[in-house]
Amino acid sequence: GEDVEQSLFLSVREGDSSVINCTYTDSSSTYLYWYKQEPGAGLQLLTYIFSNMDMKQDQRLTVLLNKKDKHLSLRIADTQTGDSAIYFCAEKGGYQKVTFGTGTKLQVIP
Amino acid sequence: SQTIHQWPATLVQPVGSPLSLECTVEGTSNPNLYWYRQAAGRGLQLLFYSVGIGQISSEVPQNLSASRPQDRQFILSSKKLLLSDSGFYLCAWEEGNSPLHFGNGTRLTVT
């Protein structure tokens, strides 16, 4: 089956940039997503990118997609304590099935 | 605009008791509906999905079942809960090529 992998943990200082990485295996991915989950809450869609795009920027968030290497990253500029959460990468494949990574826990140190 | 409601937010049930979790979506027609479980730790496990009324696909064999009695209503059930059913249950919807949108989840503790 399809696989999406992320590192489990990232720690950054407040004000620095955070970069969360993700790799996937599905060569027929159509969309790639980033979700944020705060403690006890559901998943909140942060941003997404079409597979034919290389980059998308939305305020403090920058998504980079390297389709050749099947690598997706999320950069959060000027990281704040409110950005502390678990971030999930997900991809929608050729059969419209969405596969999620295991999530990266971002800890922001004041 | 579209909204998704899940309830209850938390639930504590004894082993062997029945379960019914409900999810409704507003502001859309004929959405695809999903039930996920997030066990302690991180990963999301797809349990069921539905592309229409009465159409349910199960991803993994288990103690749970799902039903879709109305277009925008998705119900997760069990006749007899097991300890291993404890977890965080998330309902989600999508329409066409839109991303998945999640409800706020139900924290189920089976004692």
PDB file of C-alpha atoms in Angstrom:
ATOM      1  CA  GLY A   1       0.000   0.000   0.000  1.00  0.00           C
ATOM      2  CA  GLU A   2       0.904   3.658  -0.123  1.00  0.00           C
ATOM      3  CA  ASP A   3       3.103   5.079   2.591  1.00  0.00           C
ATOM      4  CA  VAL A   4       3.682   8.549   4.007  1.00  0.00           C
ATOM      5  CA  GLU A   5       6.556   9.126   6.419  1.00  0.00           C
ATOM      6  CA  GLN A   6       7.409  11.975   8.756  1.00  0.00           C
ATOM      7  CA  SER A   7       9.856  12.485  11.572  1.00  0.00           C
ATOM      8  CA  LEU A   8       8.153  12.223  14.945  1.00  0.00           C
ATOM      9  CA  PHE A   9       9.454  15.287  16.705  1.00  0.00           C
ATOM     10  CA  LEU A  10      10.808  18.776  16.031  1.00  0.00           C
ATOM     11  CA  SER A  11      11.855  21.401  18.545  1.00  0.00           C
ATOM     12  CA  VAL A  12      12.484  25.044  17.614  1.00  0.00           C
ATOM     13  CA  ARG A  13      12.912  28.340  19.436  1.00  0.00           C
ATOM     14  CA  GLU A  14      10.233  30.973  19.241  1.00  0.00           C
ATOM     15  CA  GLY A  15      10.901  33.325  16.336  1.00  0.00           C
ATOM     16  CA  ASP A  16      12.923  30.781  14.351  1.00  0.00           C
ATOM     17  CA  SER A  17      11.659  29.010  11.238  1.00  0.00           C
ATOM     18  CA  SER A  18      10.340  25.456  11.462  1.00  0.00           C
ATOM     19  CA  VAL A  19      10.664  22.993   8.617  1.00  0.00           C
ATOM     20  CA  ILE A  20       8.633  19.802   8.761  1.00  0.00           C
ATOM     21  CA  ASN A  21       9.451  17.177   6.162  1.00  0.00           C
ATOM     22  CA  CYS A  22       7.428  14.383   4.629  1.00  0.00           C
ATOM     23  CA  THR A  23       8.087  11.685   2.058  1.00  0.00           C
ATOM     24  CA  TYR A  24       5.514   9.614   0.221  1.00  0.00           C
ATOM     25  CA  THR A  25       5.536   6.681  -2.148  1.00  0.00           C
ATOM     26  CA  ASP A  26       2.446   7.134  -4.339  1.00  0.00           C
ATOM     27  CA  SER A  27       3.588   8.266  -7.768  1.00  0.00           C
ATOM     28  CA  SER A  28       0.011   9.085  -8.756  1.00  0.00           C
ATOM     29  CA  SER A  29      -0.634  11.592  -5.977  1.00  0.00           C
ATOM     30  CA  THR A  30      -2.944  14.393  -7.019  1.00  0.00           C
ATOM     31  CA  TYR A  31      -3.040  16.535  -3.878  1.00  0.00           C
ATOM     32  CA  LEU A  32      -0.791  16.844  -0.846  1.00  0.00           C
ATOM     33  CA  TYR A  33      -2.016  18.311   2.413  1.00  0.00           C
ATOM     34  CA  TRP A  34      -0.786  19.654   5.711  1.00  0.00           C
ATOM     35  CA  TYR A  35      -3.023  19.396   8.763  1.00  0.00           C
ATOM     36  CA  LYS A  36      -2.505  20.737  12.286  1.00  0.00           C
ATOM     37  CA  GLN A  37      -3.825  18.979  15.380  1.00  0.00           C
ATOM     38  CA  GLU A  38      -3.869  20.711  18.730  1.00  0.00           C
ATOM     39  CA  PRO A  39      -4.310  18.616  21.910  1.00  0.00           C
ATOM     40  CA  GLY A  40      -7.733  17.043  22.154  1.00  0.00           C
ATOM     41  CA  ALA A  41      -8.939  18.531  18.883  1.00  0.00           C
ATOM     42  CA  GLY A  42      -9.616  17.338  15.380  1.00  0.00           C
ATOM     43  CA  LEU A  43      -7.352  17.922  12.412  1.00  0.00           C
ATOM     44  CA  GLN A  44      -7.389  21.404  10.954  1.00  0.00           C
ATOM     45  CA  LEU A  45      -6.488  21.818   7.288  1.00  0.00           C
ATOM     46  CA  LEU A  46      -3.587  24.266   7.056  1.00  0.00           C
ATOM     47  CA  THR A  47      -2.793  24.245   3.382  1.00  0.00           C
ATOM     48  CA  TYR A  48      -2.585  21.991   0.378  1.00  0.00           C
ATOM     49  CA  ILE A  49      -0.795  21.849  -2.942  1.00  0.00           C
ATOM     50  CA  PHE A  50      -1.640  20.320  -6.279  1.00  0.00           C
ATOM     51  CA  SER A  51       0.858  17.757  -7.464  1.00  0.00           C
ATOM     52  CA  ASN A  52       1.719  19.856 -10.519  1.00  0.00           C
ATOM     53  CA  MET A  53       2.915  22.745  -8.342  1.00  0.00           C
ATOM     54  CA  ASP A  54       6.369  23.225  -6.827  1.00  0.00           C
ATOM     55  CA  MET A  55       5.597  25.782  -4.179  1.00  0.00           C
ATOM     56  CA  LYS A  56       2.746  27.470  -2.401  1.00  0.00           C
ATOM     57  CA  GLN A  57       2.979  30.324   0.059  1.00  0.00           C
ATOM     58  CA  ASP A  58       0.266  31.425   2.449  1.00  0.00           C
ATOM     59  CA  GLN A  59       1.313  34.072   4.969  1.00  0.00           C
ATOM     60  CA  ARG A  60       3.820  32.392   7.323  1.00  0.00           C
ATOM     61  CA  LEU A  61       3.448  29.013   5.646  1.00  0.00           C
ATOM     62  CA  THR A  62       5.474  27.821   2.662  1.00  0.00           C
ATOM     63  CA  VAL A  63       4.930  24.417   1.101  1.00  0.00           C
ATOM     64  CA  LEU A  64       7.601  22.962  -1.159  1.00  0.00           C
ATOM     65  CA  LEU A  65       7.005  19.892  -3.309  1.00  0.00           C
ATOM     66  CA  ASN A  66       9.730  17.876  -5.013  1.00  0.00           C
ATOM     67  CA  LYS A  67       7.705  15.466  -7.072  1.00  0.00           C
ATOM     68  CA  LYS A  68      10.761  13.674  -8.447  1.00  0.00           C
ATOM     69  CA  ASP A  69      11.929  12.780  -4.936  1.00  0.00           C
ATOM     70  CA  LYS A  70       8.369  12.518  -3.557  1.00  0.00           C
ATOM     71  CA  HIS A  71       9.294  14.984  -0.841  1.00  0.00           C
ATOM     72  CA  LEU A  72       7.006  17.566   0.720  1.00  0.00           C
ATOM     73  CA  SER A  73       7.942  20.171   3.296  1.00  0.00           C
ATOM     74  CA  LEU A  74       6.140  22.764   5.380  1.00  0.00           C
ATOM     75  CA  ARG A  75       8.038  25.822   6.502  1.00  0.00           C
ATOM     76  CA  ILE A  76       6.586  27.990   9.254  1.00  0.00           C
ATOM     77  CA  ALA A  77       8.256  31.381   9.439  1.00  0.00           C
ATOM     78  CA  ASP A  78       8.600  33.242  12.766  1.00  0.00           C
ATOM     79  CA  THR A  79       7.326  30.240  14.739  1.00  0.00           C
ATOM     80  CA  GLN A  80       5.140  31.129  17.714  1.00  0.00           C
ATOM     81  CA  THR A  81       4.192  29.162  20.831  1.00  0.00           C
ATOM     82  CA  GLY A  82       0.706  28.826  19.370  1.00  0.00           C
ATOM     83  CA  ASP A  83       2.204  26.800  16.546  1.00  0.00           C
ATOM     84  CA  SER A  84       2.990  23.976  18.976  1.00  0.00           C
ATOM     85  CA  ALA A  85       0.924  21.029  17.751  1.00  0.00           C
ATOM     86  CA  ILE A  86       1.139  17.828  15.751  1.00  0.00           C
ATOM     87  CA  TYR A  87       1.431  18.350  12.007  1.00  0.00           C
ATOM     88  CA  PHE A  88       0.199  15.691   9.609  1.00  0.00           C
ATOM     89  CA  CYS A  89       1.227  15.304   6.025  1.00  0.00           C
ATOM     90  CA  ALA A  90      -1.294  13.539   3.768  1.00  0.00           C
ATOM     91  CA  GLU A  91      -1.569  12.653   0.120  1.00  0.00           C
ATOM     92  CA  LYS A  92      -4.525  11.840  -2.093  1.00  0.00           C
ATOM     93  CA  GLY A  93      -3.660   9.093  -4.519  1.00  0.00           C
ATOM     94  CA  GLY A  94      -4.938   7.905  -7.822  1.00  0.00           C
ATOM     95  CA  TYR A  95      -7.951   6.129  -6.345  1.00  0.00           C
ATOM     96  CA  GLN A  96      -8.888   9.247  -4.343  1.00  0.00           C
ATOM     97  CA  LYS A  97      -7.779   7.551  -1.149  1.00  0.00           C
ATOM     98  CA  VAL A  98      -6.084   9.825   1.400  1.00  0.00           C
ATOM     99  CA  THR A  99      -3.060   8.435   3.243  1.00  0.00           C
ATOM    100  CA  PHE A 100      -1.766  10.180   6.357  1.00  0.00           C
ATOM    101  CA  GLY A 101       1.685  10.276   7.871  1.00  0.00           C
ATOM    102  CA  THR A 102       2.170   9.535  11.549  1.00  0.00           C
ATOM    103  CA  GLY A 103       2.488  13.213  12.413  1.00  0.00           C
ATOM    104  CA  THR A 104       5.345  15.443  13.575  1.00  0.00           C
ATOM    105  CA  LYS A 105       5.063  16.951  17.030  1.00  0.00           C
ATOM    106  CA  LEU A 106       6.339  20.524  16.926  1.00  0.00           C
ATOM    107  CA  GLN A 107       7.515  21.953  20.226  1.00  0.00           C
ATOM    108  CA  VAL A 108       8.162  25.699  20.315  1.00  0.00           C
ATOM    109  CA  ILE A 109      10.485  26.815  23.090  1.00  0.00           C
ATOM    110  CA  PRO A 110       9.830  30.353  24.383  1.00  0.00           C
TER     111      PRO A 110
ATOM    112  CA  SER B   1     -20.440  27.375   4.384  1.00  0.00           C
ATOM    113  CA  GLN B   2     -19.972  23.760   5.303  1.00  0.00           C
ATOM    114  CA  THR B   3     -19.743  22.549   8.883  1.00  0.00           C
ATOM    115  CA  ILE B   4     -19.295  19.166  10.491  1.00  0.00           C
ATOM    116  CA  HIS B   5     -20.584  18.174  13.903  1.00  0.00           C
ATOM    117  CA  GLN B   6     -19.523  15.226  15.985  1.00  0.00           C
ATOM    118  CA  TRP B   7     -20.905  14.156  19.313  1.00  0.00           C
ATOM    119  CA  PRO B   8     -20.406  13.419  22.062  1.00  0.00           C
ATOM    120  CA  ALA B   9     -17.017  15.022  22.628  1.00  0.00           C
ATOM    121  CA  THR B  10     -16.062  12.529  25.320  1.00  0.00           C
ATOM    122  CA  LEU B  11     -17.510   9.197  26.344  1.00  0.00           C
ATOM    123  CA  VAL B  12     -16.679   6.662  29.023  1.00  0.00           C
ATOM    124  CA  GLN B  13     -18.293   3.277  28.522  1.00  0.00           C
ATOM    125  CA  PRO B  14     -17.888  -0.109  30.240  1.00  0.00           C
ATOM    126  CA  VAL B  15     -16.680  -3.153  28.360  1.00  0.00           C
ATOM    127  CA  GLY B  16     -19.560  -4.973  26.706  1.00  0.00           C
ATOM    128  CA  SER B  17     -21.804  -1.917  26.394  1.00  0.00           C
ATOM    129  CA  PRO B  18     -23.083  -0.623  23.032  1.00  0.00           C
ATOM    130  CA  LEU B  19     -21.752   2.429  21.229  1.00  0.00           C
ATOM    131  CA  SER B  20     -23.241   5.032  18.952  1.00  0.00           C
ATOM    132  CA  LEU B  21     -21.252   8.026  17.714  1.00  0.00           C
ATOM    133  CA  GLU B  22     -22.895  10.459  15.381  1.00  0.00           C
ATOM    134  CA  CYS B  23     -21.565  12.791  12.743  1.00  0.00           C
ATOM    135  CA  THR B  24     -23.506  15.251  10.621  1.00  0.00           C
ATOM    136  CA  VAL B  25     -22.439  17.594   7.871  1.00  0.00           C
ATOM    137  CA  GLU B  26     -24.199  20.788   6.857  1.00  0.00           C
ATOM    138  CA  GLY B  27     -23.945  22.924   3.761  1.00  0.00           C
ATOM    139  CA  THR B  28     -23.060  20.223   1.255  1.00  0.00           C
ATOM    140  CA  SER B  29     -24.797  17.467  -0.694  1.00  0.00           C
ATOM    141  CA  ASN B  30     -23.692  13.895  -1.260  1.00  0.00           C
ATOM    142  CA  PRO B  31     -20.357  14.229   0.508  1.00  0.00           C
ATOM    143  CA  ASN B  32     -17.954  11.346   0.978  1.00  0.00           C
ATOM    144  CA  LEU B  33     -17.895  10.570   4.696  1.00  0.00           C
ATOM    145  CA  TYR B  34     -15.174   8.922   6.741  1.00  0.00           C
ATOM    146  CA  TRP B  35     -14.567   7.510  10.217  1.00  0.00           C
ATOM    147  CA  TYR B  36     -10.969   7.449  11.462  1.00  0.00           C
ATOM    148  CA  ARG B  37      -9.533   6.257  14.757  1.00  0.00           C
ATOM    149  CA  GLN B  38      -6.464   7.770  16.324  1.00  0.00           C
ATOM    150  CA  ALA B  39      -5.041   5.494  19.007  1.00  0.00           C
ATOM    151  CA  ALA B  40      -2.634   6.659  21.702  1.00  0.00           C
ATOM    152  CA  GLY B  41       0.349   8.001  19.822  1.00  0.00           C
ATOM    153  CA  ARG B  42      -0.263   9.471  16.508  1.00  0.00           C
ATOM    154  CA  GLY B  43      -1.406   7.616  13.464  1.00  0.00           C
ATOM    155  CA  LEU B  44      -4.824   7.833  11.857  1.00  0.00           C
ATOM    156  CA  GLN B  45      -6.476   4.576  10.946  1.00  0.00           C
ATOM    157  CA  LEU B  46      -9.262   4.674   8.372  1.00  0.00           C
ATOM    158  CA  LEU B  47     -12.172   2.596   9.650  1.00  0.00           C
ATOM    159  CA  PHE B  48     -15.051   3.231   7.253  1.00  0.00           C
ATOM    160  CA  TYR B  49     -15.944   5.428   4.339  1.00  0.00           C
ATOM    161  CA  SER B  50     -19.167   6.091   2.503  1.00  0.00           C
ATOM    162  CA  VAL B  51     -19.817   7.560  -0.931  1.00  0.00           C
ATOM    163  CA  GLY B  52     -23.617   7.641  -0.551  1.00  0.00           C
ATOM    164  CA  ILE B  53     -26.644   6.693   1.524  1.00  0.00           C
ATOM    165  CA  GLY B  54     -26.449   3.068   2.577  1.00  0.00           C
ATOM    166  CA  GLN B  55     -23.037   2.610   0.941  1.00  0.00           C
ATOM    167  CA  ILE B  56     -20.386   1.673   3.493  1.00  0.00           C
ATOM    168  CA  SER B  57     -16.891   0.360   2.889  1.00  0.00           C
ATOM    169  CA  SER B  58     -14.868  -1.107   5.719  1.00  0.00           C
ATOM    170  CA  GLU B  59     -11.128  -0.801   5.692  1.00  0.00           C
ATOM    171  CA  VAL B  60     -10.330  -3.143   8.552  1.00  0.00           C
ATOM    172  CA  PRO B  61     -12.251  -5.999  10.190  1.00  0.00           C
ATOM    173  CA  GLN B  62     -13.187  -5.081  13.712  1.00  0.00           C
ATOM    174  CA  ASN B  63     -15.765  -4.812  16.407  1.00  0.00           C
ATOM    175  CA  LEU B  64     -17.310  -1.694  14.889  1.00  0.00           C
ATOM    176  CA  SER B  65     -19.853  -0.963  12.182  1.00  0.00           C
ATOM    177  CA  ALA B  66     -21.010   2.156  10.373  1.00  0.00           C
ATOM    178  CA  SER B  67     -24.249   3.300   8.816  1.00  0.00           C
ATOM    179  CA  ARG B  68     -25.374   6.220   6.693  1.00  0.00           C
ATOM    180  CA  PRO B  69     -29.126   6.551   7.085  1.00  0.00           C
ATOM    181  CA  GLN B  70     -29.240  10.012   5.545  1.00  0.00           C
ATOM    182  CA  ASP B  71     -27.097  11.874   3.042  1.00  0.00           C
ATOM    183  CA  ARG B  72     -25.297  13.957   5.635  1.00  0.00           C
ATOM    184  CA  GLN B  73     -25.369  11.621   8.629  1.00  0.00           C
ATOM    185  CA  PHE B  74     -22.751   9.020   9.458  1.00  0.00           C
ATOM    186  CA  ILE B  75     -22.987   6.791  12.519  1.00  0.00           C
ATOM    187  CA  LEU B  76     -20.343   4.600  14.106  1.00  0.00           C
ATOM    188  CA  SER B  77     -21.653   1.753  16.244  1.00  0.00           C
ATOM    189  CA  SER B  78     -20.722  -1.263  18.262  1.00  0.00           C
ATOM    190  CA  LYS B  79     -22.908  -3.880  19.915  1.00  0.00           C
ATOM    191  CA  LYS B  80     -20.302  -4.736  22.568  1.00  0.00           C
ATOM    192  CA  LEU B  81     -17.310  -2.555  23.258  1.00  0.00           C
ATOM    193  CA  LEU B  82     -13.856  -3.975  23.899  1.00  0.00           C
ATOM    194  CA  LEU B  83     -11.046  -2.333  25.839  1.00  0.00           C
ATOM    195  CA  SER B  84      -9.134  -2.050  22.579  1.00  0.00           C
ATOM    196  CA  ASP B  85     -11.882   0.186  21.154  1.00  0.00           C
ATOM    197  CA  SER B  86     -10.631   3.070  23.292  1.00  0.00           C
ATOM    198  CA  GLY B  87      -9.286   5.933  21.234  1.00  0.00           C
ATOM    199  CA  PHE B  88     -10.007   9.212  19.554  1.00  0.00           C
ATOM    200  CA  TYR B  89     -12.602   8.897  16.787  1.00  0.00           C
ATOM    201  CA  LEU B  90     -12.684  11.419  14.000  1.00  0.00           C
ATOM    202  CA  CYS B  91     -15.343  11.958  11.381  1.00  0.00           C
ATOM    203  CA  ALA B  92     -14.411  13.676   8.128  1.00  0.00           C
ATOM    204  CA  TRP B  93     -16.069  14.723   4.890  1.00  0.00           C
ATOM    205  CA  GLU B  94     -15.008  15.688   1.408  1.00  0.00           C
ATOM    206  CA  GLU B  95     -16.780  16.752  -1.753  1.00  0.00           C
ATOM    207  CA  GLY B  96     -15.298  16.172  -5.160  1.00  0.00           C
ATOM    208  CA  ASN B  97     -11.634  17.118  -5.103  1.00  0.00           C
ATOM    209  CA  SER B  98     -11.873  19.208  -1.965  1.00  0.00           C
ATOM    210  CA  PRO B  99      -9.584  18.288   0.955  1.00  0.00           C
ATOM    211  CA  LEU B 100     -10.841  16.228   3.863  1.00  0.00           C
ATOM    212  CA  HIS B 101     -12.404  18.311   6.625  1.00  0.00           C
ATOM    213  CA  PHE B 102     -12.514  16.875  10.108  1.00  0.00           C
ATOM    214  CA  GLY B 103     -14.865  17.138  13.046  1.00  0.00           C
ATOM    215  CA  ASN B 104     -13.599  17.845  16.541  1.00  0.00           C
ATOM    216  CA  GLY B 105     -13.474  14.181  17.470  1.00  0.00           C
ATOM    217  CA  THR B 106     -14.860  11.949  20.215  1.00  0.00           C
ATOM    218  CA  ARG B 107     -12.579  10.689  22.985  1.00  0.00           C
ATOM    219  CA  LEU B 108     -13.823   7.181  23.868  1.00  0.00           C
ATOM    220  CA  THR B 109     -12.554   5.431  26.976  1.00  0.00           C
ATOM    221  CA  VAL B 110     -13.673   1.857  27.509  1.00  0.00           C
ATOM    222  CA  THR B 111     -13.299   0.774  31.127  1.00  0.00           C
TER     223      THR B 111
END
